[in-house]
Amino acid sequence: MDPLRRSPSPCTSRPPSPRTPPCEMLGHVGIEAVLEQLKIKAMKMGFEFNIMVVVIAVIWLLIGQSGLGKSTMVNTLFKSKMWKSTLPGLGVPMPQTLQLQSVTHIIEENGVKLKLTVTDTPGFGDQINNDKCWDPILGYINGQYERYLQEEILITRQRHIPDTRVHCCVYFVPPTGHCLRPLDIEFLQRLCRTVNVVPVIARADSLTIEEREAFRRRIQHDLRAHCIEVYPQKCFDEDISDRILNSKIRDRIPFAVVGADQEHLVNGRCVLGRKTKWGIIEVENMAHCEFPLLRDLLIRSHLQDLKDITHNVHYENYRVFRLNQSHALPRGPGWVNLAPAPADLTATPGPWKVRWQAHDSSDEEC
Amino acid sequence: MAAEGARHLLFQSHMATKTTCISSQVSDDEQRQKRENVRSLAMGGHVGFESLPDQLVNRSIQQGFCFNILCVGETGIGKSTLIDTLFNTNFEDHESSHFYPHVKLKAQTYELQESNVRLKLTIVNTVGFGDQINKEESYQPIVDYIDAQFEAYLQEELKIKRSLCTYHDSRVHVCLYFISPTGHSLKTLDLLTMKSLDSKVNVIPVIAKADAISKSELHKFKIKLMSELVSNGVQIYQFPTDDETIAKINASMNGHLPFAVVGSMDEVKVGNKMVKARQYPWGVVQVENENHCDFVKLREMLICTNMEDLREQTHTRHYELYRRCKLEEMGLTDVGPENKPLSLQETYEAKRHEFYGELQRKEEEMKQMFVQRVKEKEAILKEAERELQAKFEHLKRVHQEERMKLEEKRRLLEEEIIAFSKKKATSEIYQNQTFMASGSNLRKDKDRKKAPAYRFELLCFDVRACETTGGPKDAEEGREGPSTVGRP
């Protein structure tokens, strides 16, 4: 029916998938060298990582302080002055429009280059009426997906499409000690469907350890009650080792973090920390705050996973949603018909799509 | 370097790590960064994202790798043996016959595992290549197969709900072209096939059964082959030389193309160990001996050094080319007629309008035709009805006429019967009178009964006189006589 669809050539187009057990090799061939090749290529090309920090500033915190310390957090995370934290003076009017500011840096460590983009969202939750304050953020996230999609469906497309999609969103929960506020819940519900969200308890030095634990349990309970799936999502655990690792992480979410970019001398060591009259809070000390956990999760162990989930799940959901917007198109392979991008890109695509099918069903590809 | 230092944001800390600079790319990076407004940053400590490549590798290990090799060569030239030797396995295969009427391709997939790397290897063999008398169509099935794999991938990519991460990639990553060791030059078939394949797949030519040529001849042969390929514009795969870790070895290997290989899975004792070799009365050709043949070089280049590059070239160069051509064929472009960037959706909308317009037109046509046919049929049927009606009328009339005739006849007959019965009555009276007169008429009547000419003699018979001989019956018989004969 679709005149633009051609039937494939009559030759056997797909080789059958193997039903025989793996072949026995009689000696070393050298296949594992492909891992080295992969590494070399990846290092040559460099990596990209986009992180977004969202904070809902409670009005009383704004006065005199620079919010919940998100810029400091980012600086601490990457051990560099990524952001100059701004201190609005008294009398400075609160920003009327919600502006998203994005800064890109290239950082390098031992030959691995990382192009890091941090997007800040100042001025959220400041207004009297915060209805639909998530729209600009969702609009920005969907805008990045849109940009990638447009690049992908070009006929002459680039060798390496620049990836500006948000890989991870760090959500700062203010340390009220009670539970998640309605604004937080609304926001998280919408965000979780579009992007990987990692909630953290900001400025955790204002809570004692017991208060912290209680707060954490209550937040976890709230998240479960409202069906908010934060990263690492349960449905993407592939095998038993993943599940064990991720459930350990899930147990500690949201992390209670303290950010600091100044160094102090403690017991002869130079540590990053906040100096107060009653002591020094060491950022990298697990007894004081959970910053190392956050850092390990985001950078050392799950960075690639964050990117994968963004690419394979969130982006695909968005793509399906956009392609389905044109109703008259017959389903199935055919040329893509993208309806003109809606001015309001905040519509959220929908429920999860499971990323990996069970391994035995992948044989049905033939 | 000084310029770069100025662009770094300063961070006072004695924990700064050394940042390694890649000299050749600095100026490019700076240009790019200037354009993108991106800054380089020096970090104050160990962050830990150097494990990123390891994370990538771990993910790839989980997913497994996929590699597809296409072997093109004449029957019996040693393709299967070479693949067996390359991967050190005995893939099951039997010898193919020489008598196929067409070239066909046979694909088999195997799963190999080495330490923690899983490889899904697909070997595609040409069956019957070079066996036909007329070889004009020999290369077409191969080209079709390669295109079909690209097509399948393109279809998957264009689907709305797609699953590219679990898709079994069947695109051909490398084509090993087996040249037979004549020692002279390329055959025309080889040239033609390689020419048609070079833009679709990475072609690596190999000289098969290299133990049939001597070393000096081999050298001349290689030079001849390469010059022929170059002069005919065949673009074979060049090992990449842009990454300094493997540039040197790749460059030197490029000089050894095409590789002269010998394949064998048989083991022969040489010295004090068993090696793969071919045994001849005059000596032993060892497969893994660099002096004897280039097998080790081929294996190293194909698998150990460049497998990933082959896959990347297939995806970024050959597949993109195919995709672009295919989409342009469908009439979709990125740039409109006034050179303004035209989005795909507008083009598609236009095409769709066209298509639906045509569809509607066809529908109209069909409707018209349908209506017309119905009318015609109706006319025919009406005609038939009229004829039937006419026939009916005609028959009715005929029937009527017959009836009238019969009525007429009946009337006449009835009249005759009446007349006859009157006559009978009168004759009876007359008979009575004559009987009274003479009783001997009885005999005469009996005689008359015997004479066949008189059929009606029975009518004249006297009813009373015949009572003894069954008279009334005879009288009735006489009445039914067919013709009226006059009274005797």
Coordinates of C-alpha atoms in Angstrom, one line a residue, chain A residues 1-45 47-49 76-82 84 103-115 148-160 238-239 241-242 261 263 270 272 284 295-296 298-305 307-308 311-312 315-316 319-324 326-341 353 355-357 359 362-363 365-366, chain B residues 9-15 17-22 25 29 32-33 36-57 59-63 65 86-92 105-120 122 141 144-145 148-149 151-152 154-170 240 242-243 245-246 265 299 302-309 311-313 315-317 319-320 323-330 332-334 343-346 348-349 351-352 355-356 359:
Chain A
M1 CA 0.0 0.0 0.0
D2 CA 2.7 2.4 0.8
P3 CA 4.4 3.2 -2.5
L4 CA 7.6 4.1 -0.9
R5 CA 8.2 0.7 0.5
R6 CA 10.2 -1.8 -1.5
S7 CA 10.1 -5.4 -1.0
P8 CA 13.5 -6.9 -0.1
S9 CA 15.5 -8.8 -2.7
P10 CA 14.6 -12.5 -3.0
C11 CA 18.0 -13.7 -1.8
T12 CA 18.0 -15.1 1.7
S13 CA 18.2 -11.9 3.5
R14 CA 18.9 -12.9 7.0
P15 CA 21.2 -15.7 8.1
P16 CA 19.7 -18.1 10.5
S17 CA 20.7 -17.6 14.1
P18 CA 22.7 -20.5 15.5
R19 CA 20.9 -23.3 17.2
T20 CA 24.1 -25.2 17.7
P21 CA 26.1 -24.8 20.9
P22 CA 29.2 -22.5 20.8
C23 CA 31.9 -23.9 18.6
E24 CA 35.0 -25.2 20.2
M25 CA 38.1 -23.3 19.2
L26 CA 41.3 -25.3 19.1
G27 CA 43.7 -22.5 20.0
H28 CA 44.1 -18.9 20.6
V29 CA 42.8 -16.7 17.8
G30 CA 43.0 -13.3 19.1
I31 CA 39.4 -12.2 19.2
E32 CA 39.8 -10.6 22.6
A33 CA 42.0 -8.0 21.0
V34 CA 38.8 -6.4 19.8
L35 CA 38.4 -5.0 23.3
E36 CA 41.6 -3.1 23.0
Q37 CA 40.5 -1.8 19.6
L38 CA 37.3 -0.6 21.1
K39 CA 39.0 1.2 23.9
I40 CA 41.4 2.9 21.5
K41 CA 38.6 4.1 19.3
A42 CA 36.6 5.4 22.2
M43 CA 39.5 7.3 23.7
K44 CA 40.2 8.9 20.4
M45 CA 36.7 10.0 19.9
F47 CA 33.1 11.0 25.6
E48 CA 30.2 13.3 26.2
F49 CA 28.2 13.6 29.3
T76 CA 33.0 19.3 44.1
L77 CA 31.9 16.5 41.9
F78 CA 34.3 17.4 39.2
K79 CA 37.0 18.9 41.4
S80 CA 37.1 22.1 39.4
K81 CA 35.5 25.5 39.3
M82 CA 32.8 24.6 36.9
K84 CA 30.9 30.4 39.9
V103 CA 28.0 25.4 30.5
T104 CA 30.2 23.0 28.7
H105 CA 33.7 22.0 29.6
I106 CA 36.2 19.5 28.4
I107 CA 38.0 17.7 31.1
E108 CA 40.7 15.2 30.7
E109 CA 42.1 12.5 32.9
N110 CA 44.8 10.0 31.9
G111 CA 44.1 10.4 28.3
V112 CA 40.3 10.1 28.6
K113 CA 38.6 13.2 27.4
L114 CA 35.2 14.0 28.7
K115 CA 33.0 16.8 27.3
Y148 CA 19.1 14.5 18.1
L149 CA 16.1 13.1 16.2
Q150 CA 16.3 15.7 13.5
E151 CA 20.0 14.9 13.0
E152 CA 19.3 11.3 12.9
I153 CA 16.7 11.4 10.2
L154 CA 18.6 13.5 7.8
I155 CA 19.6 11.8 4.6
T156 CA 23.2 13.0 4.7
R157 CA 23.9 12.8 8.3
Q158 CA 27.1 13.4 10.2
R159 CA 29.5 10.7 11.1
H160 CA 29.1 11.3 14.8
E238 CA 19.7 -7.4 33.5
D239 CA 21.1 -10.1 35.7
S241 CA 24.8 -9.2 39.8
D242 CA 23.3 -6.0 38.5
D261 CA 35.1 23.4 47.2
E263 CA 40.3 22.7 51.4
C270 CA 44.2 18.3 53.1
L272 CA 37.7 19.2 50.9
E284 CA 34.8 12.7 51.2
R295 CA 30.3 10.5 42.8
D296 CA 31.0 6.8 42.3
L298 CA 27.5 9.1 38.6
I299 CA 31.1 8.8 37.3
R300 CA 33.0 5.8 38.2
S301 CA 30.5 3.0 37.7
H302 CA 27.3 4.0 36.0
L303 CA 28.3 6.8 33.6
Q304 CA 28.1 4.6 30.6
D305 CA 24.9 3.0 31.9
K307 CA 24.1 7.2 28.7
D308 CA 22.9 3.8 27.5
H311 CA 19.9 6.5 24.3
N312 CA 18.0 3.2 24.3
Y315 CA 15.2 8.7 23.5
E316 CA 13.4 5.8 21.8
R319 CA 11.0 9.0 19.1
V320 CA 8.1 6.6 19.1
F321 CA 5.9 9.3 20.5
R322 CA 6.9 11.8 17.9
L323 CA 6.6 9.4 15.0
N324 CA 3.2 8.3 16.2
S326 CA 1.1 11.6 12.6
H327 CA -1.9 9.3 12.7
A328 CA -2.4 8.7 9.0
L329 CA 1.0 7.0 8.5
P330 CA 0.7 3.3 8.1
R331 CA 2.6 1.5 10.8
G332 CA 5.7 -0.4 10.1
P333 CA 8.7 0.4 8.0
G334 CA 8.2 3.2 5.7
W335 CA 9.6 6.7 5.5
V336 CA 9.4 8.7 8.6
N337 CA 6.8 11.4 8.7
L338 CA 7.5 13.9 11.4
A339 CA 4.7 16.2 12.2
P340 CA 6.0 19.7 12.7
A341 CA 7.6 19.9 16.1
K353 CA 9.7 0.3 27.3
R355 CA 15.2 -2.3 27.2
W356 CA 16.5 -5.8 27.0
Q357 CA 14.4 -8.6 25.9
H359 CA 18.1 -13.5 25.8
S362 CA 16.5 -12.5 20.8
D363 CA 16.8 -15.6 18.6
E365 CA 15.2 -12.0 15.1
C366 CA 15.9 -14.4 12.3
Chain B
L9 CA 41.1 28.3 34.3
L10 CA 43.6 28.5 37.1
F11 CA 43.0 26.5 40.1
Q12 CA 45.4 26.8 43.0
S13 CA 46.1 23.4 44.3
H14 CA 49.1 21.3 44.6
M15 CA 47.0 18.3 43.8
T17 CA 47.2 16.2 37.9
K18 CA 49.3 16.4 34.8
T19 CA 47.1 16.9 31.8
T20 CA 48.4 15.1 28.8
C21 CA 48.2 17.0 25.6
I22 CA 47.7 15.5 22.3
Q25 CA 44.8 17.8 17.9
D29 CA 40.3 21.4 19.4
R32 CA 36.3 23.9 17.7
Q33 CA 36.2 25.1 21.3
E36 CA 31.4 26.1 20.6
N37 CA 32.3 28.4 23.4
V38 CA 33.7 25.5 25.4
R39 CA 36.4 25.7 27.9
S40 CA 39.1 23.3 28.9
L41 CA 39.3 22.8 32.6
A42 CA 42.1 21.6 34.8
M43 CA 40.9 19.4 37.6
G44 CA 42.1 19.5 41.1
G45 CA 42.1 15.9 41.9
H46 CA 41.3 12.4 40.7
V47 CA 37.7 12.3 39.7
G48 CA 37.6 8.8 38.3
F49 CA 36.1 9.0 34.8
E50 CA 39.2 7.4 33.4
S51 CA 37.3 4.2 33.9
L52 CA 34.9 5.3 31.2
P53 CA 36.5 3.2 28.5
D54 CA 36.4 0.3 30.8
Q55 CA 32.7 0.8 31.4
L56 CA 32.2 0.9 27.7
V57 CA 34.2 -2.3 27.3
R59 CA 29.0 -3.1 28.3
S60 CA 30.3 -4.4 25.0
I61 CA 31.3 -7.6 26.6
Q62 CA 27.8 -8.0 28.0
Q63 CA 26.3 -7.4 24.6
F65 CA 30.2 -8.7 19.3
L86 CA 41.6 -18.4 10.6
F87 CA 39.3 -19.2 13.5
N88 CA 41.0 -22.4 14.5
T89 CA 37.8 -24.3 14.3
N90 CA 36.2 -27.0 12.2
F91 CA 33.1 -25.4 10.9
E92 CA 31.0 -28.1 9.5
L105 CA 25.1 -17.4 -1.3
K106 CA 25.1 -19.6 1.8
A107 CA 25.3 -18.0 5.2
Q108 CA 26.1 -19.7 8.5
T109 CA 26.3 -18.2 11.9
Y110 CA 28.5 -19.5 14.7
E111 CA 29.1 -18.4 18.2
L112 CA 32.7 -18.3 19.4
Q113 CA 34.0 -17.5 22.8
E114 CA 37.4 -16.6 23.8
S115 CA 38.0 -15.7 27.5
N116 CA 35.2 -13.4 28.1
V117 CA 34.5 -12.1 24.6
R118 CA 31.6 -13.6 22.8
L119 CA 31.6 -13.3 19.1
K120 CA 28.8 -14.0 16.7
T122 CA 28.6 -15.2 10.3
P141 CA 23.7 -12.2 -6.5
D144 CA 22.0 -8.2 -4.0
Y145 CA 22.9 -10.0 -0.9
A148 CA 19.6 -6.9 1.2
Q149 CA 21.5 -6.8 4.5
E151 CA 18.0 -2.9 3.6
A152 CA 17.1 -5.0 6.5
L154 CA 17.6 0.4 7.3
Q155 CA 14.1 -1.0 7.8
E156 CA 14.8 -1.7 11.4
E157 CA 16.2 1.7 11.9
L158 CA 13.2 3.4 10.3
K159 CA 10.7 1.5 12.3
I160 CA 8.7 3.4 14.8
K161 CA 9.2 0.9 17.6
R162 CA 12.7 -0.4 17.0
S163 CA 15.1 -2.3 19.0
L164 CA 18.5 -1.6 17.6
C165 CA 20.4 -2.7 20.6
T166 CA 19.1 -6.3 20.4
Y167 CA 19.2 -6.3 16.6
H168 CA 21.4 -9.0 15.1
D169 CA 23.5 -7.0 12.7
S170 CA 23.9 -9.0 9.6
P240 CA 43.8 2.7 8.9
D242 CA 45.6 7.6 11.7
D243 CA 46.0 6.1 15.2
T245 CA 49.4 3.0 18.2
I246 CA 48.7 0.9 15.2
M265 CA 43.7 -27.7 9.4
R299 CA 44.9 -13.1 10.8
L302 CA 41.7 -9.0 10.2
I303 CA 41.0 -10.0 13.7
C304 CA 43.5 -8.7 16.2
T305 CA 44.0 -5.2 14.9
N306 CA 41.3 -4.0 12.7
M307 CA 38.0 -5.8 13.4
E308 CA 36.5 -2.8 15.1
D309 CA 37.6 -0.5 12.3
R311 CA 32.8 -2.7 11.6
E312 CA 32.9 1.0 12.0
Q313 CA 33.7 1.6 8.3
H315 CA 28.5 1.3 9.5
T316 CA 29.7 4.9 8.9
R317 CA 30.7 4.7 5.3
Y319 CA 25.8 1.8 5.2
E320 CA 25.4 5.6 5.2
R323 CA 21.0 4.8 3.1
R324 CA 21.6 8.1 1.4
C325 CA 21.2 6.6 -2.1
K326 CA 18.1 4.7 -1.1
L327 CA 16.4 7.6 0.4
E328 CA 17.3 9.9 -2.4
E329 CA 15.9 7.3 -4.8
M330 CA 12.7 7.6 -3.0
L332 CA 13.4 12.6 -0.5
T333 CA 15.9 15.3 -0.1
D334 CA 17.3 17.4 2.6
S343 CA 12.6 19.1 6.2
L344 CA 11.7 15.5 5.5
Q345 CA 8.2 15.9 6.6
E346 CA 7.4 18.5 4.0
Y348 CA 6.9 13.4 2.6
E349 CA 3.7 15.4 3.0
K351 CA 4.6 12.9 -1.7
R352 CA 1.7 11.7 0.4
F355 CA -0.1 9.6 -3.6
Y356 CA -3.5 10.2 -2.1
L359 CA -5.4 7.0 -5.1

